[in-house]
CSV table of C-alpha atoms and ligand atoms in Angstrom, one decimal:
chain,number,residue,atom,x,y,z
H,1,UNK,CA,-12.7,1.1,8.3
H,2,UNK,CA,-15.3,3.1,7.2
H,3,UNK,CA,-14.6,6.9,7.0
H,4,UNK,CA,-18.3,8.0,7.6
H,5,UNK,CA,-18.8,6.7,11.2
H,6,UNK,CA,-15.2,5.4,12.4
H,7,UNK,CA,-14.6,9.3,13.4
H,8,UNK,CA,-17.1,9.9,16.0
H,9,UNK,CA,-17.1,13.8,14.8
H,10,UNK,CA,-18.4,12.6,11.2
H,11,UNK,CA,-21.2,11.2,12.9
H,12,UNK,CA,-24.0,13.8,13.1
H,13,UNK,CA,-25.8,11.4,15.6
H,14,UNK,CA,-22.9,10.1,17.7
H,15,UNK,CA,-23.9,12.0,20.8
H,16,UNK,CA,-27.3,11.7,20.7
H,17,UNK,CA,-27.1,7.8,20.3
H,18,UNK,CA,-23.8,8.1,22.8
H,19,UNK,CA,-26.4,9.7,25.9
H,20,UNK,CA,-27.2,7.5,28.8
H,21,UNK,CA,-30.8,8.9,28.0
H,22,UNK,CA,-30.2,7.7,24.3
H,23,UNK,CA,-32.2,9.8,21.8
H,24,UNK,CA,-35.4,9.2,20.5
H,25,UNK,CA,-36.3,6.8,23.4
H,26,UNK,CA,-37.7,3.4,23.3
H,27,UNK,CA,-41.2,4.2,22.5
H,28,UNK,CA,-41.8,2.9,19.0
H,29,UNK,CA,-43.3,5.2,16.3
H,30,UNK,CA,-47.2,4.9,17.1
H,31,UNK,CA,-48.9,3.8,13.9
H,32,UNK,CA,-45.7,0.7,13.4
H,33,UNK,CA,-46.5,-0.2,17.2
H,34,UNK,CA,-50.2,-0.3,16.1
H,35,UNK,CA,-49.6,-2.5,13.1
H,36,UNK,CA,-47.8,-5.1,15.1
H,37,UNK,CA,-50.3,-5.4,17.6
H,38,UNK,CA,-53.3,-6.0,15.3
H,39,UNK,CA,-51.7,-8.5,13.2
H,40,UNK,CA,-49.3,-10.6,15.9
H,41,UNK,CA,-51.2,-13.2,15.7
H,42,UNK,CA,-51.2,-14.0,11.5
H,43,UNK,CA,-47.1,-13.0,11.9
H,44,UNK,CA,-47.0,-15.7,14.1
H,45,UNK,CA,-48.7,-18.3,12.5
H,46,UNK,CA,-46.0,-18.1,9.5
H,47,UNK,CA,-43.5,-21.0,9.4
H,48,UNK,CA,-40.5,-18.8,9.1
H,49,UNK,CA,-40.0,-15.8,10.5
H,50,UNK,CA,-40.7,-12.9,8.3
H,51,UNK,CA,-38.3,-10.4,7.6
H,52,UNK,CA,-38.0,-6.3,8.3
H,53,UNK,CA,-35.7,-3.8,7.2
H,54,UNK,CA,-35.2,-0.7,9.4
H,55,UNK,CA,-33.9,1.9,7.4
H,56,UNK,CA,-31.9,5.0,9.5
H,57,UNK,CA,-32.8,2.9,12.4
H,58,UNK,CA,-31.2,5.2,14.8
H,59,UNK,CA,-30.7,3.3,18.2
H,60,UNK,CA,-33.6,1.3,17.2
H,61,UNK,CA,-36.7,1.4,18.8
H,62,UNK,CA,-38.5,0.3,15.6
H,63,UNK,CA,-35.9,-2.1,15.2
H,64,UNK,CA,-36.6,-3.5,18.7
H,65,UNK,CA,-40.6,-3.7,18.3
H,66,UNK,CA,-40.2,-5.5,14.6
H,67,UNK,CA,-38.2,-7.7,16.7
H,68,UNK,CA,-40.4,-8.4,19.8
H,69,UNK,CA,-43.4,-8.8,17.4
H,70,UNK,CA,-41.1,-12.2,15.5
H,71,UNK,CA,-39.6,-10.4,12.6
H,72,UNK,CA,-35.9,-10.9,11.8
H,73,UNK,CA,-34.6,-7.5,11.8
H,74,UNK,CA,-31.7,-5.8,9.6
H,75,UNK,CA,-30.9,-2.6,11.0
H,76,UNK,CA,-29.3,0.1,8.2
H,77,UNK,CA,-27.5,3.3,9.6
H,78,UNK,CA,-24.7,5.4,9.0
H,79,UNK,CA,-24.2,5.9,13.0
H,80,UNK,CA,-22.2,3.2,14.4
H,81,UNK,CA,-22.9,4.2,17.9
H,82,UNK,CA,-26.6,4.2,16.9
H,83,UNK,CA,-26.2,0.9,15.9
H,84,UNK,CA,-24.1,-0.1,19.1
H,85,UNK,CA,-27.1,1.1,21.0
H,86,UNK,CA,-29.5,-1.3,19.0
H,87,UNK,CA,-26.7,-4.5,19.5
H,88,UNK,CA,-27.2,-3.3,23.1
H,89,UNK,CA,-30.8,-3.1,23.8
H,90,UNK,CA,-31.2,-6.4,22.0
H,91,UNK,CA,-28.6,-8.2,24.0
H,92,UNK,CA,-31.1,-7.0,26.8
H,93,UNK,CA,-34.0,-8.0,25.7
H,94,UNK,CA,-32.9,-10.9,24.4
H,95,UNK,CA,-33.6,-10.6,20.8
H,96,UNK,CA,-30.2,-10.6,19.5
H,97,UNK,CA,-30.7,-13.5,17.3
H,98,UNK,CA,-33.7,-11.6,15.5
H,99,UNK,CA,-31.7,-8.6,15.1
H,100,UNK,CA,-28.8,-7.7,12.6
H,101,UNK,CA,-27.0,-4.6,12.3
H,102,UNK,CA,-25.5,-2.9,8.9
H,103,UNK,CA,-23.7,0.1,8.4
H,104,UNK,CA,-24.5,1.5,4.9
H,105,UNK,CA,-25.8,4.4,3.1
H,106,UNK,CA,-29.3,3.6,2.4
H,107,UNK,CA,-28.3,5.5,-1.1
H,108,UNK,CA,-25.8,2.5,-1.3
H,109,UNK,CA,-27.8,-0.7,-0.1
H,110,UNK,CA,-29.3,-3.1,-2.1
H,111,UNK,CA,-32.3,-5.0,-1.3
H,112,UNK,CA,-33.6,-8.1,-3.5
H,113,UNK,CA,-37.2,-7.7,-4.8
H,114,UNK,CA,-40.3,-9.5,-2.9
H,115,UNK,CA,-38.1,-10.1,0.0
H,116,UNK,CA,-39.4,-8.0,3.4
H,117,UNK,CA,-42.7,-8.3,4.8
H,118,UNK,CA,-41.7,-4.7,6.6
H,119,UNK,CA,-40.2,-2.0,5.3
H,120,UNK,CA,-39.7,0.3,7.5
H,121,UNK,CA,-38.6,4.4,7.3
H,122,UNK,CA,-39.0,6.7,10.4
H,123,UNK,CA,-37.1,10.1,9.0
H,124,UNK,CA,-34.4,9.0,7.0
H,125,UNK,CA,-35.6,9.8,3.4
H,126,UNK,CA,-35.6,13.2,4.4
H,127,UNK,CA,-31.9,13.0,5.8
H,128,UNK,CA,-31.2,12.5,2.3
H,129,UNK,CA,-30.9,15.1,-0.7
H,130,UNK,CA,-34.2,15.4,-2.8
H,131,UNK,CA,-32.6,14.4,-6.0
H,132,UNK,CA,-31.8,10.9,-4.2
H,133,UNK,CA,-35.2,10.3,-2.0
H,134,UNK,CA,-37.3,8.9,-5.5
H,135,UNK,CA,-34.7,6.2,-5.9
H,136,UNK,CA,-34.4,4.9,-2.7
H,137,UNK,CA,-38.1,4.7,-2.2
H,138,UNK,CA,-38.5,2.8,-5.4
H,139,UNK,CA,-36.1,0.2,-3.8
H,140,UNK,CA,-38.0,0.1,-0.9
H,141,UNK,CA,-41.7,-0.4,-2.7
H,142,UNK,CA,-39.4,-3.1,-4.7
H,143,UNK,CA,-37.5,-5.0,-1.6
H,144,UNK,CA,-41.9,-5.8,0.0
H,145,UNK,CA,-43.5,-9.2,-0.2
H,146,UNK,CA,-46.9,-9.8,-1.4
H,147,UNK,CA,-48.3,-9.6,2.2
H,148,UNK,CA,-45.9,-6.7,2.9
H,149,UNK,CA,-45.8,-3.7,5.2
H,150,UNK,CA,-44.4,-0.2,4.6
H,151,UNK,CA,-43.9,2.7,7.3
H,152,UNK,CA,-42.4,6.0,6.8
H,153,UNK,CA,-42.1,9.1,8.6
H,154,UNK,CA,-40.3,12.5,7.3
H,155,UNK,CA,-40.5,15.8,7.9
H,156,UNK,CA,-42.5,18.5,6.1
H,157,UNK,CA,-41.9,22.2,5.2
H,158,UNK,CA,-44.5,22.5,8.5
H,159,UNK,CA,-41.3,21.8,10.3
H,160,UNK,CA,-40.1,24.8,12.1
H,161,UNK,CA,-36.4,23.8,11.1
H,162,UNK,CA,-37.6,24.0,7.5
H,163,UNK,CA,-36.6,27.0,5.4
H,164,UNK,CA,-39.7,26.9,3.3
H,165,UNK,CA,-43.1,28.0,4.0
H,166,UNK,CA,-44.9,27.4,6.7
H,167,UNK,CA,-42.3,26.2,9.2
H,168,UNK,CA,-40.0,29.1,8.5
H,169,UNK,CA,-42.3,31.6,9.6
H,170,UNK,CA,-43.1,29.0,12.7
H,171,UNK,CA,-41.6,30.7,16.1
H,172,UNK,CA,-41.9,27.2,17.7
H,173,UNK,CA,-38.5,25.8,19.2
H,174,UNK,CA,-36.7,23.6,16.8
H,175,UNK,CA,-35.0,20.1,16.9
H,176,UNK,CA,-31.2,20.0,18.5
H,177,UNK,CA,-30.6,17.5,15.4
H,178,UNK,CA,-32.7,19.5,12.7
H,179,UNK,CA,-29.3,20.6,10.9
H,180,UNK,CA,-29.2,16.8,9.7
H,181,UNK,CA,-32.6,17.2,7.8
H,182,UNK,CA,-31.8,18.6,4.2
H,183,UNK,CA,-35.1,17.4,2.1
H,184,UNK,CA,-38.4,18.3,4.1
H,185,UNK,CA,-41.3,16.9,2.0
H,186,UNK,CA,-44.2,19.3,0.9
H,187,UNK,CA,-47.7,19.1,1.5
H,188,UNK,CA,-48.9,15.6,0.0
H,189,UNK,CA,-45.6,14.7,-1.5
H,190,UNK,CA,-45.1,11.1,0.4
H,191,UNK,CA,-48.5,10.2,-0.7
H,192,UNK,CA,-48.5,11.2,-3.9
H,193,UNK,CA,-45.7,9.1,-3.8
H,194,UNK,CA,-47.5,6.2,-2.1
H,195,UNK,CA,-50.4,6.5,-5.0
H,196,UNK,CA,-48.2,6.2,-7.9
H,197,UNK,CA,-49.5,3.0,-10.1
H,198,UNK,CA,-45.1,1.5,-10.0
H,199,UNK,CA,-45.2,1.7,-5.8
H,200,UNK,CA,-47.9,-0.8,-6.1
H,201,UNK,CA,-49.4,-0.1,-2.6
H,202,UNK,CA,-52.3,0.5,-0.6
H,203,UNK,CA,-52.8,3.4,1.9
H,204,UNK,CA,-53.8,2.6,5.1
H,205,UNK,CA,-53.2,5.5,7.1
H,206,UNK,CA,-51.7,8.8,6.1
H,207,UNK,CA,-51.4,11.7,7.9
H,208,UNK,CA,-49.4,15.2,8.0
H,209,UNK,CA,-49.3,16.9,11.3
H,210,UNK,CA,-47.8,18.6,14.2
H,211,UNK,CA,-45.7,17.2,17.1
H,212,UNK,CA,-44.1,18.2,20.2
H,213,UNK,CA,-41.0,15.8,20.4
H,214,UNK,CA,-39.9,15.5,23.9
H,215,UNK,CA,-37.4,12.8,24.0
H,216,UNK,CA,-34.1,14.5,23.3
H,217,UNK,CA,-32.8,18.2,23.8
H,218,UNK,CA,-35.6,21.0,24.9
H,219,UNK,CA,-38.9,20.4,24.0
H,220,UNK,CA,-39.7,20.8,20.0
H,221,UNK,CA,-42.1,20.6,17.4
H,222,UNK,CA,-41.7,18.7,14.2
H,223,UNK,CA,-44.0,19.2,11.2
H,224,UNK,CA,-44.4,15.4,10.3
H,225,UNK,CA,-46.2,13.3,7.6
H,226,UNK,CA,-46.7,9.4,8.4
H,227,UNK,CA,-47.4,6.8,5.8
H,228,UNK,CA,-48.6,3.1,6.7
H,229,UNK,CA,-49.2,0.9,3.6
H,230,UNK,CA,-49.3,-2.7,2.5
H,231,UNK,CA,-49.1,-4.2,-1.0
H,232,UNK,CA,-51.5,-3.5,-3.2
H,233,UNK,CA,-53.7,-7.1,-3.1
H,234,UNK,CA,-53.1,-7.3,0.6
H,235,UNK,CA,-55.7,-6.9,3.3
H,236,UNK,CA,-54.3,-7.6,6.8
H,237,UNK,CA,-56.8,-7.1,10.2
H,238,UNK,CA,-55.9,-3.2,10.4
H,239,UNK,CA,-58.4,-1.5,12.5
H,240,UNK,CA,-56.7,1.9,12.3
H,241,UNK,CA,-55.6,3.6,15.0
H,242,UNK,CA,-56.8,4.1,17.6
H,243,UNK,CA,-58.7,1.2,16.7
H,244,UNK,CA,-61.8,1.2,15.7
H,245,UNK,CA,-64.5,-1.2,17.5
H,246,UNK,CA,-60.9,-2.6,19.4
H,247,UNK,CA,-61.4,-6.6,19.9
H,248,UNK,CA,-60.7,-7.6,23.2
H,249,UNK,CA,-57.5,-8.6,24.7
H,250,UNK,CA,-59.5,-12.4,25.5
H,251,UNK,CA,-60.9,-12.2,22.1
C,301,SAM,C1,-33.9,11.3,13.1
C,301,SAM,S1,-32.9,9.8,13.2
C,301,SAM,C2,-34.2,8.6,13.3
C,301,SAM,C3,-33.8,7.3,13.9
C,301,SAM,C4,-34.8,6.2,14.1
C,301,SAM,N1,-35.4,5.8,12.8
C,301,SAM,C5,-35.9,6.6,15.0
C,301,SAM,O1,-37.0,7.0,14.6
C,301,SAM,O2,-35.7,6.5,16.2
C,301,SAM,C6,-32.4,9.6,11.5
C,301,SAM,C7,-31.4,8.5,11.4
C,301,SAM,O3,-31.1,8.3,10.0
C,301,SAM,C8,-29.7,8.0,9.9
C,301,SAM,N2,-29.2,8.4,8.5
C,301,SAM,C9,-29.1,9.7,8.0
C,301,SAM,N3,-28.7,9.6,6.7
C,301,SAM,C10,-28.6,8.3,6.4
C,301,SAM,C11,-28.2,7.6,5.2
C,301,SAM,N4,-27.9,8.2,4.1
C,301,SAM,N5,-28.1,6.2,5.3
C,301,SAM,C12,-28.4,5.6,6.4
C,301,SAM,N6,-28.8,6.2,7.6
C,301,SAM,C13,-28.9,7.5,7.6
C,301,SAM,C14,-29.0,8.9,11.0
C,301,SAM,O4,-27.7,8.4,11.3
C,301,SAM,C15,-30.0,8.7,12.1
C,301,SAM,O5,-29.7,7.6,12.9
C-alpha cells in the first residue's frame, strides 16, 4: 500500500493522467525526440539493449520514445494512474517488454553508478523542494554510462506561476498543474549545474525560454530551461536541432 498514490486525492496528477485526453500528450519533449533520431542507428548496433531511466515520467511520452528508439525503460513516478497510463500506451504499442514502471520518490530511489545510457528529467527536479534538487541530480550525473545521455527540463522564475521575478509580474495565463511546482530554477542555474567539474558532462544544447503549452487545461505559458548532455569523453552524431546540414533519410 503506498499512502502517497493509493488515495487518488494525494495524487496531484491523478486527473490529469486519469483524462481520456491524458495530459501532456504523446509528443515527446523536442530536443530527447531529436537525440533519438540522430543516433538510432549506433543504439542499435549495441548487443544489449541500453538502458533509460525516466524520472517523473508522467503518463510517459518520453518513456514511450526511449522505448521505440530500443532502450529498456524504467519509468519513476509518484502518480500511479500516471504510470497506469504508461503500462497502457505500451501494451498498445507493443513495447511492454522494454518498459518497466516504479512508484518511488525520486528523493528515495537509488540508481547504481555507470549504469544508464539515458537519463532522463522532463520537470520533475523542480516538483521537488530546492534543498533536495542538488542531491538528486548528483545521482543522476552518477547512475550515466560512459556513452551516456542526460535530458532535463524545469521551470524557471520566467514562469508566470513563479512567485519571483520575472514570471510574477507576467500577466500571461498560467498552468492548471502549476501549484505542483515549488522550486522554479533561476536564470543559468541548471547549467551552471551541468558545468560543475563532479557532473562530469558535456553540454550539447541548453536553452531557457518561453512556451505556450497547449496540451492540457487553457492555453499557458511556461518559462522553461532545457538541458541535453552526454558524458564528458563522449561524442555521439548530434547535429543539433533543428539539424544542421540534416543527412538524408536514404543516407
Ligand atoms: C509536469 S509532470 C511531467 C511528466 C512527464 N515527465 C512529461 O513531461 O510528460 C511532473 C511529474 O513529476 C511527478 N513527480 C512530482 N514529484 C515527484 C517525486 N518527488 N518523485 C517522483 N515523481 C514526482 C508527478 O507525479 C508528475 O507526473
Amino acid at each position: 500500500m503506498n499512502p502517497v498514490t493509493d488515495d487518488p486525492s494525494n495524487d496531484f496528477f491523478f486527473e490529469a493522467y486519469d483524462r481520456e485526453n491524458i495530459a501532456y500528450g504523446m509528443q515527446p519533449s523536442p530536443e530527447l525526440a531529436a537525440y533519438l533520431k540522430q543516433t538510432a542507428s549506433a543504439e542499435s548496433s549495441r548487443s544489449a539493449r541500453p538502458q533509460a531511466i525516466d524520472l517523473g515520467a508522467g503518463a510517459g511520452r518520453d518513456t514511450l520514445a526511449l522505448a521505440a528508439a530500443g532502450y529498456d525503460v524504467t519509468s519513476v513516478d509518484v502518480s500511479e494512474r500516471g504510470l497506469d497510463r504508461i503500462r497502457e500506451r505500451a501494451e498498445r504499442a507493443n513495447l511492454s517488454d522494454r518498459v518497466k514502471t516504479l512508484v518511488c520518490d525520486v528523493r528515495e530511489l537509488s540508481m547504481d553508478a555507470d549504469c544508464y545510457s539515458a537519463v532522463i528529467a522532463t520537470t520533475v527536479l523542480d516538483h521537488i523542494p530546492g534543498t533536495d534538487a542538488p542531491a538528486v541530480w548528483k545521482k543522476m550525473c552518477a547512475a550515466l554510462t560512459s556513452q551516456g545521455m542526460l535530458y532535463t527540463q524545469v521551470h524557471t522564475t520566467e514562469d508566470p506561476g513563479s512567485d519571483q521575478s520575472p514570471g510574477k509580474e507576467s500577466d500571461q495565463p498560467v498552468s492548471e498543474t502549476a501549484g505542483a511546482v515549488i522550486n522554479y530554477f533561476r536564470p543559468n542555474q541548471l547549467v551552471g549545474w551541468a558545468c560543475e567539474a563532479d557532473s562530469r558532462l558535456r553540454v550539447l544544447r541548453y536553452e531557457e525560454r518561453l512556451e505556450w503549452d497547449t496540451t492540457h487545461g487553457a492555453p499557458h505559458q511556461h518559462g522553461k530551461a532545457v538541458l541535453l548532455a552526454v558524458r564528458q569523453d563522449f561524442h555521439p552524431d548530434w547535429f543539433g536541432q533543428p539539424a544542421a546540414f540534416p543527412r538524408s533519410e536514404t543516407s
